[in-house]
Structures are given as structure tokens and as C-alpha cells.
Coordinates of C-alpha atoms in Angstrom, one line a residue:
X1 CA -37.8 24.7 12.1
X2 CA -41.2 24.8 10.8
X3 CA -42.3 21.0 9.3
X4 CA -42.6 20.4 5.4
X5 CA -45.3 18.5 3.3
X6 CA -45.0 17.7 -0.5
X7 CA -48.5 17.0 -2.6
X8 CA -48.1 14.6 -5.0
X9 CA -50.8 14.3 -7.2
X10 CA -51.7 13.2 -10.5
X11 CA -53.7 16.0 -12.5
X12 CA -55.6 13.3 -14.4
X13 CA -57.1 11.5 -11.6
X14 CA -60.9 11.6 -11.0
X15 CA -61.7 14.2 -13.8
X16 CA -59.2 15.9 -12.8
X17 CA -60.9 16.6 -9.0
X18 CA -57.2 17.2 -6.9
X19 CA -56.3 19.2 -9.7
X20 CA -59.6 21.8 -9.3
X21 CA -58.9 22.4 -5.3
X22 CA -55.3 22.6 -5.3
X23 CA -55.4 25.6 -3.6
X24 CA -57.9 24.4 -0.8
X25 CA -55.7 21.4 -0.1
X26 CA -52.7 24.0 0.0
X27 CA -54.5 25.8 3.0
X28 CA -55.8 22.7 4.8
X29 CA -52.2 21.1 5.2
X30 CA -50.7 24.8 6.3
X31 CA -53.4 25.1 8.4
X32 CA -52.3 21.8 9.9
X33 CA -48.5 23.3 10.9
X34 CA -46.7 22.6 7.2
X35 CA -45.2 24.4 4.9
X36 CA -46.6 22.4 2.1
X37 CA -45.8 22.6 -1.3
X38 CA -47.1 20.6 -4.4
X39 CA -45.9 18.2 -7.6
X40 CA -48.1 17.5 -10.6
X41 CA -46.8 13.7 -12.0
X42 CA -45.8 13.1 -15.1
X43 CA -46.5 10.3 -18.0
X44 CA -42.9 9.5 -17.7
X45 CA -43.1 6.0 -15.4
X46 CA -42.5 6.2 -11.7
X47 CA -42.8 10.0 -11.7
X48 CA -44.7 9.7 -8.7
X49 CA -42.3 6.9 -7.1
X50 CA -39.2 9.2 -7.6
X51 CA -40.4 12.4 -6.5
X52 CA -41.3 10.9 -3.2
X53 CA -38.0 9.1 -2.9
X54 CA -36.4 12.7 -3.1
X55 CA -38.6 14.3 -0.9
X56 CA -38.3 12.0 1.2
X57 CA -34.4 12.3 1.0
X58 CA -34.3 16.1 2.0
X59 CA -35.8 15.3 5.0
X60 CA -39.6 16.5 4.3
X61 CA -42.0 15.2 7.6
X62 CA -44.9 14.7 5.2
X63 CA -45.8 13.5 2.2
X64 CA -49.2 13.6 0.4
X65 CA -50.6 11.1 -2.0
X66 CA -53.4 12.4 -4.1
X67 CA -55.0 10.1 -6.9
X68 CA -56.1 6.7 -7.3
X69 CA -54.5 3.4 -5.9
X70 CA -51.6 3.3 -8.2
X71 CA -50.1 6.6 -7.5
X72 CA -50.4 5.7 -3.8
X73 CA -48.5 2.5 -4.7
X74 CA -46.1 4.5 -6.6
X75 CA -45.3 7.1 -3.6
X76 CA -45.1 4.1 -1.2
X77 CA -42.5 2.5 -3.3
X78 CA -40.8 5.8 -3.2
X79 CA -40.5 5.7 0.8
X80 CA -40.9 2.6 1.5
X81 CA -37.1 1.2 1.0
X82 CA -35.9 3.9 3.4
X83 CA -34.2 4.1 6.7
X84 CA -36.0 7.3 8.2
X85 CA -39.6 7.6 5.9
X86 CA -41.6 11.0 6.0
X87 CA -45.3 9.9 7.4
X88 CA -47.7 9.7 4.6
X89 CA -51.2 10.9 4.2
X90 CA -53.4 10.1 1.0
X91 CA -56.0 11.8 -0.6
X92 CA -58.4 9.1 -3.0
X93 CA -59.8 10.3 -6.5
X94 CA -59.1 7.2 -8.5
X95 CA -62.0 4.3 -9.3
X96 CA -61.9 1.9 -6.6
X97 CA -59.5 3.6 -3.9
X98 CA -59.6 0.3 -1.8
X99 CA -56.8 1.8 0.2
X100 CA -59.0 4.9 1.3
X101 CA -62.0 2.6 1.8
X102 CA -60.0 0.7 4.5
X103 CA -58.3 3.9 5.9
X104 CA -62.4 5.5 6.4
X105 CA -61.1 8.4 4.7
X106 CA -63.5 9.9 2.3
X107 CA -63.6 9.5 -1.1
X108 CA -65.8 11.5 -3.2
X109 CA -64.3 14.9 -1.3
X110 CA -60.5 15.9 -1.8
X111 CA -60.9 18.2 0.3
X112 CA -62.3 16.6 3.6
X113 CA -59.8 13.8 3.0
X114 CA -57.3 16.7 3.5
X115 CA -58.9 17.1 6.6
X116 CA -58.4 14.1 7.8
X117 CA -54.6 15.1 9.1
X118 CA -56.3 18.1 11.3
X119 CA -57.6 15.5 13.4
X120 CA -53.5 13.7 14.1
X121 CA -54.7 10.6 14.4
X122 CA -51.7 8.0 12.8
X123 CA -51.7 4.5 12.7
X124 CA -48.3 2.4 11.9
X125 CA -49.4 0.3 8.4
X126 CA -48.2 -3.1 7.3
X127 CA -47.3 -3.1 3.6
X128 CA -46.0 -6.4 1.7
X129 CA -42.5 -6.4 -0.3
X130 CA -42.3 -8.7 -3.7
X131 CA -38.9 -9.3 -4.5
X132 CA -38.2 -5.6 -5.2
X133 CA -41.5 -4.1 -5.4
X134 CA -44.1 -2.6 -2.7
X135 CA -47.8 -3.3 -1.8
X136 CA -50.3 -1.9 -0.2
X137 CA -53.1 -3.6 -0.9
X138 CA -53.0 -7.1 -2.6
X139 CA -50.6 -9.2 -4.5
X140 CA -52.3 -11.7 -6.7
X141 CA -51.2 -14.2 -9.2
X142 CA -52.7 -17.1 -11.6
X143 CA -54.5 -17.3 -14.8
X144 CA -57.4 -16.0 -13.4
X145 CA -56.1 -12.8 -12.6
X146 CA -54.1 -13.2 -15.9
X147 CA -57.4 -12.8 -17.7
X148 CA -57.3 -9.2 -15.9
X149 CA -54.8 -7.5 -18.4
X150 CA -57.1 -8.0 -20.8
X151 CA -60.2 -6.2 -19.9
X152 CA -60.8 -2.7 -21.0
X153 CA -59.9 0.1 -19.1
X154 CA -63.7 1.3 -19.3
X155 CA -64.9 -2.0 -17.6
X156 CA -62.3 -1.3 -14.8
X157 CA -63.8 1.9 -14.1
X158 CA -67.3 0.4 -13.5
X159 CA -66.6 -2.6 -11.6
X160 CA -62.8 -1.8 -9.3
X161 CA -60.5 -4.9 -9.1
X162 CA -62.1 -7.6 -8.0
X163 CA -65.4 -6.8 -10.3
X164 CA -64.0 -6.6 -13.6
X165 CA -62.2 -10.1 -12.7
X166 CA -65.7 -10.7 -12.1
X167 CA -67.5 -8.9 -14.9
X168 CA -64.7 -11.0 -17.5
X169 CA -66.7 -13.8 -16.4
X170 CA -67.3 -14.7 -20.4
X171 CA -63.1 -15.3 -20.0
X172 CA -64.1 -18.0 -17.1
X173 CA -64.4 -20.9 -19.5
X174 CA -61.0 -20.1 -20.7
X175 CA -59.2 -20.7 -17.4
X176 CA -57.4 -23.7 -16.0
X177 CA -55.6 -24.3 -12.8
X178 CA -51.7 -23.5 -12.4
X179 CA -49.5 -26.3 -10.8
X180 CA -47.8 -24.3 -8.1
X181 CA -45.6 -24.6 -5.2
X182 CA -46.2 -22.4 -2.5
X183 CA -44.4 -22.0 1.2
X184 CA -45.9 -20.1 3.7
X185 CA -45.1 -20.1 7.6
X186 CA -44.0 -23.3 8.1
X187 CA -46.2 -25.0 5.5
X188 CA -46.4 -25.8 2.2
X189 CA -48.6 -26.4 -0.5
X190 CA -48.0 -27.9 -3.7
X191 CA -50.5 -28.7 -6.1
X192 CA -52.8 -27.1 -9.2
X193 CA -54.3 -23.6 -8.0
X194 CA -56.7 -21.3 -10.0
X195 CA -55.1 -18.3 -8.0
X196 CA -53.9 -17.0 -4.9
X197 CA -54.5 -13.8 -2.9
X198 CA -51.8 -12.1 -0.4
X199 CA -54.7 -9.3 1.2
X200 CA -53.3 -6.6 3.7
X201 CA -56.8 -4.5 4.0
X202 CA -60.3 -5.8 3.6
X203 CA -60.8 -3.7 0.6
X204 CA -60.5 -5.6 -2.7
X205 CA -62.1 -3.4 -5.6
X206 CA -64.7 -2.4 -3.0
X207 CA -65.7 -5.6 -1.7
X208 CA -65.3 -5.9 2.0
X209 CA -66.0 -9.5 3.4
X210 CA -63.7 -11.2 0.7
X211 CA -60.9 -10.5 3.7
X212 CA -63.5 -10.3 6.5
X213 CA -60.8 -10.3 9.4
X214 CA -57.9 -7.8 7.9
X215 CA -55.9 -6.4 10.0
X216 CA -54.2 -3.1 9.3
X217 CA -51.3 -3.7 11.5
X218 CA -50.9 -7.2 12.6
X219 CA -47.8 -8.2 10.3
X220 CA -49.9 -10.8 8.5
X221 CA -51.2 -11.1 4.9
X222 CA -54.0 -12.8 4.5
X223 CA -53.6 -15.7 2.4
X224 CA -56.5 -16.8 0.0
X225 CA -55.3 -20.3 -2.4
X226 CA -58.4 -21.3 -4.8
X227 CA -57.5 -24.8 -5.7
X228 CA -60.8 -25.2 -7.4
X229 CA -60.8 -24.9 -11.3
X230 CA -64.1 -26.0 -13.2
X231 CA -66.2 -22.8 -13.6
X232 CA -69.4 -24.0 -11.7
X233 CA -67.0 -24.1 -8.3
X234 CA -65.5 -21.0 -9.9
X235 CA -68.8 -19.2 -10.1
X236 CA -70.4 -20.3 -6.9
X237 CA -67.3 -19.2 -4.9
X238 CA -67.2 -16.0 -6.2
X239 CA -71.2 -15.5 -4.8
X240 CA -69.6 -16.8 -1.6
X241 CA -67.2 -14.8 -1.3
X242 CA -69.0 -11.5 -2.6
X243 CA -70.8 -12.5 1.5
X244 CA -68.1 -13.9 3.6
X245 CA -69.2 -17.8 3.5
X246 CA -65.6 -18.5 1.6
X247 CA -63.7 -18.9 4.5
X248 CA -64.0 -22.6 5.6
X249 CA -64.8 -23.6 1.5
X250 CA -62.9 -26.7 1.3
X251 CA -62.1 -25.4 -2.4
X252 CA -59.7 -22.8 -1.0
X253 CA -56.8 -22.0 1.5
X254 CA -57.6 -19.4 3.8
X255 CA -54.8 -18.8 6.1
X256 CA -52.5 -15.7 8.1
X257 CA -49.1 -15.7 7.0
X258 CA -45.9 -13.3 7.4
X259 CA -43.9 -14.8 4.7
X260 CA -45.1 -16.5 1.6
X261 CA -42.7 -17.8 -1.4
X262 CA -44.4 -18.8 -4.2
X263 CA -42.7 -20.9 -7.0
X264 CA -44.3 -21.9 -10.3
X265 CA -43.5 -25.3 -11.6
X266 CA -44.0 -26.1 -15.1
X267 CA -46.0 -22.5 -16.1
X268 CA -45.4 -18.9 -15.9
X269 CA -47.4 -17.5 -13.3
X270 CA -47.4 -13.6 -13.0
X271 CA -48.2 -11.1 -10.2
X272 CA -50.4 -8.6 -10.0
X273 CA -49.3 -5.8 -7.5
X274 CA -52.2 -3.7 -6.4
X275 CA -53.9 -4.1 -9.5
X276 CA -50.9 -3.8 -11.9
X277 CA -48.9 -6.5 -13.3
X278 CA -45.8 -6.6 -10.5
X279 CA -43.1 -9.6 -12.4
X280 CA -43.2 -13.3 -12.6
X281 CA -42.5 -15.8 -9.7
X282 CA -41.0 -17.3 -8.1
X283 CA -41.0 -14.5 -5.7
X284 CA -41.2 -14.3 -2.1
X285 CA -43.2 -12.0 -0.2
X286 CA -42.8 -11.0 3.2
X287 CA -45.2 -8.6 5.5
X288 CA -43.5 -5.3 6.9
X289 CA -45.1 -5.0 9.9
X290 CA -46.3 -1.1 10.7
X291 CA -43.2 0.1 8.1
X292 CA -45.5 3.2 7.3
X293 CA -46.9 5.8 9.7
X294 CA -50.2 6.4 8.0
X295 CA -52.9 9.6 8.1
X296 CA -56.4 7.9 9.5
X297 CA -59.5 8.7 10.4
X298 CA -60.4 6.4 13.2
X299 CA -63.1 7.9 14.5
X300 CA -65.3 9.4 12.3
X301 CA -66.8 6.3 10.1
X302 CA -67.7 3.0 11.7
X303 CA -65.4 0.2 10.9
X304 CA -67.5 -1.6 8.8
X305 CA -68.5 0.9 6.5
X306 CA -72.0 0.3 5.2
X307 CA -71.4 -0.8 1.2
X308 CA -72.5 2.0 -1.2
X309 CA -75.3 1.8 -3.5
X310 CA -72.7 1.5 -6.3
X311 CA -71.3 -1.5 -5.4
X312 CA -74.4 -3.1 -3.9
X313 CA -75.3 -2.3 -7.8
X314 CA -72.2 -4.4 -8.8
X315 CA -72.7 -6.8 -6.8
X316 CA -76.7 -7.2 -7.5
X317 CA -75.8 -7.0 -10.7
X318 CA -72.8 -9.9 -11.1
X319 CA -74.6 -12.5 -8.9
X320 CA -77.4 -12.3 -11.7
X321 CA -74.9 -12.8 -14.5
X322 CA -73.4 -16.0 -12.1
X323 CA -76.4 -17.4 -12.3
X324 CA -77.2 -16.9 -15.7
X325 CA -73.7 -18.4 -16.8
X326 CA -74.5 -21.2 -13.9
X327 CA -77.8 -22.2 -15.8
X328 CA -75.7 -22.1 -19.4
X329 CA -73.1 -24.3 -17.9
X330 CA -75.9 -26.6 -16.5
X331 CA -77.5 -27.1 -20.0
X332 CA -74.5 -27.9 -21.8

């Protein structure tokens, strides 16, 4: 019996790009040995989520996610909970597309992302479960990535996750630590926190030495607590971390963990799930070690991808305005 691959994409994603060759990534998955067929989502929420819950349900070998980070989140919350799980492949034409940043697969090209399952090379993923949600990416939660509900969608699309938490840097003033309690492997923290940080890729909005030693596969989130609060420790870890030198910061917790339970004491802290706002705690997340047998392209890009002009813009660009709001702060 010949195997069977459902598209899902969303039509509105990068102007529309999966959308405009449809019919070439039709012809590169066919090519590959699938009948492959193809669903446009819908406004109506989880669209994406339950169509690849059904496909996955009458037994398709394949599915596709085409579109930015949240539909992939969406179609791996479709698979995810079940016993036998089609593999999955993605396609990226969203802003930031961490996930296809840390997968090497191209992201300005639909198409040669497509082409990435000619080459069958698979690699078994980690994801992370919060309560009953699904990551791929990052769970997050304090008021600092609070403040990230309210920036404009526009800002989003300049600066990816972590650079419009960034780029909201006038909103820095306005946060204060979080009194949390927070288990994870065997230890325990309790205490105030700006925020915390559960990574599973190196990717976060672009940015690839905030989780310098990711691993895809290992079973371990990386664990990032910032107990630090006033906004010059604020500001200058952010520069740190924007090059790696955050990891032994006294001013943080930077640890590996498979399971991590996090409990709010006297405030409401909420979660951000791959960039989207994922409940309140407490909530306990744990590390599904290689749950999802994933398209790659191991061979073709180096494994640590040279940073694009872009976001060597963004960054040039945010470490000026740190230091700007560093000389305000100073003055005051």
C-alpha cells in the first residue's frame, strides 16, 4: 500500500508564500513515494491541531507542517498525545521559524524545505508537555515575558520572540520580580524571579547562544531562572546573553532538567508556550524524550549556522538602545 502525506498549511503565512507553490510542494512529496494530499487551516482555533489529530488517526505515514511556529505547535499538539504518530516534516514561512532555524532547514524557500524529505534523513525530537499542552520550542513564564502580550503584532514581526521582549525595553522599568517556587530534578528553588526559561532548541526568536549547548534529543530542557530584577542587571544580561557570557551569571540559574514543576506563591504567573500564552501555573513540565520522528537536514548547513544580516541588524541595533536606556538609568 502506497504511503500517505497530508499538507497542512496555513494560506496566510509569509504573504501567503506556501499558498503560491502548492502545486510544487504537491510534486516534491510524490516524488518522495507519497500520495500526498493538502489542507488549507481555518480561523476557527486549533484548525490545524485537529486536522492533524485525524490524519493522524486514519493511519497517514506523514504529515507536513507549512507556516510559522504556531501552526507547527498546533500540528504537534495534534500528534503528539498519540500512541502510533505519523512522522512529521515542516515547511517554515512564519517570522522567526526558530524551529526551522534549529532543524537547518531553509527558510526563505518552501520549496527546498520540501526537499528536505528527498534526502530521508530523520531524527527522533524531544518536545516538552505543560499540563495538557505541547512545546516545541520554549515554555516561558514571569512578568517579563507578561509584558510580551502587549506588544504589537508589527514589532513581533521585526524582532521574533526574544527581540520584541527586547525591543519593549521602554516596559523594563515596569517589571518586578515574581516570588516563585520551582522544583526541578531533585532541586529546588524558591525565591523572587524575573522569569524562567524551559529551552528545547537553541533557537529563541533567532538568537542562537542564549541556549548555547541545546540538545535536540537528549531528554533535557534547558533551564534558564533570572533572579535578577533591577533593570541595569536586567539590561546588561540581556547583552550577555545576546553572546553566550550568561551562563555562569551569578544573576541566573542555568541548569539541564527532565522535569520541572513550577508553583507560583502569592502572584499569578502565566506561561508562554512557544510564543503564545499556554495557562497559569502551577504547572509541571516534563521532557518527552525523541516523542517525534522529525524531517532534518543534517548535512547540508553547518551546525552553527552563521546569524543572518537580519538579526545581526537586531541585535546591532538593541544593544545600542541597552545602552542608551543604561546611560538614562545612570543619570537618574
Amino acid at each position: 500500500m502506497r504511503k500517505r502525506a497530508r499538507i497542512i498549511y496555513n494560506p496566510t503565512s509569509g504573504r501567503e508564500m506556501i499558498k503560491q507553490h502548492l502545486v510544487e510542494i504537491l510534486a516534491v512529496f510524490e516524488k518522495a513515494g507519497y500520495e500526498t494530499s493538502a489542507f488549507a487551516t481555518t480561523p476557527e482555533p486549533n484548525s490545524a491541531k485537529n486536522e492533524a489529530h485525524r490524519a493522524a488517526k486514519d493511519g497517514f505515514d506523514l504529515v507536513v507542517a507549512a507556516g510559522g511556529d504556531g501552526t507547527i505547535n498546533e500540528v504537534v499538539n495534534g500528534i503528539a498525545p498519540l500512541h502510533r504518530r505519523p512522522k512529521l516534516a515542516i515547511i517554515p514561512a512564519g517570522t522567526t521559524n526558530d524551529y526551522a532555524r534549529a532543524l537547518r532547514i531553509p527558510r526563505e524557500d518552501p520549496v527546498a524545505a520540501a526537499k528536505v524529505v528527498l534526502q530521508n534523513q530523520r531524527m527522533k525530537m524531544d518536545i516538552g508537555k505543560a499540563g495538557d499542552n505541547y512545546f516545541i520550542n520554549i515554555a516561558a513564564g514571569g512578568l517579563l515575558t507578561e509584558l510580551t502580550y502587549d506588544v504589537p503584532s508589527n514589532l513581533k514581526s521585526i524582532f521574533g520572540y526574544l527581540a520584541y521582549i527586547v525591543k519593549g525595553a521602554e516596559m523594563l522599568p515596569r517589571v518586578k520580580p515574581v516570588e516563585m517556587d520551582i522544583e526541578y530534578d531533585g532541586e529546588h528553588f524558591h525565591g523572587q524571579a524575573s522569569m524562567f526559561f524551559l529551552a528545547l532548541t537553541n533557537s529563541i526568536g533567532g538568537f542562537e547562544q542564549i541556549v548555547p549547548d541545546a540538545s535536540l534529543d537528549d531528554g533535557k530542557f534547558t533551564m534558564i531562572i533570572v533572579k535578577s530584577s533591577s533593570l541595569p542587571d536586567l539590561l546588561h544580561l540581556m547583552v550577555k546573553a545576546l553572546n553566550g557570557k550568561h551562563v555562569d551569571d551569578p544573576r541566573i540559574i542555568y541548569r539541564k532538567a527532565r522535569k520541572v514543576v513550577v508553583n507560583p506563591v502569592n502572584e499569578r504567573v502565566m506561561v508562554n508556550l512557544d510564543g503564545e500564552y499556554g495557562g497559569d501555573a502551577p504547572m509541571i513540565f516534563k521532557n518527552l524524550k525523541r516523542h517525534i520522528d522529525m524531517f532534518t537536514n543534517l548535512d547540508s548547513v553547518p551546525v552553527s549556522e552563521p546569524e543572518d544580516d537580519e538579526y545581526r541588524q537586531v541585535e546591532e541595533q538593541f544593544v545600542a538602545e541597552v545602552q542608551n536606556l543604561s546611560q538614562d538609568d545612570d543619570q537618574e
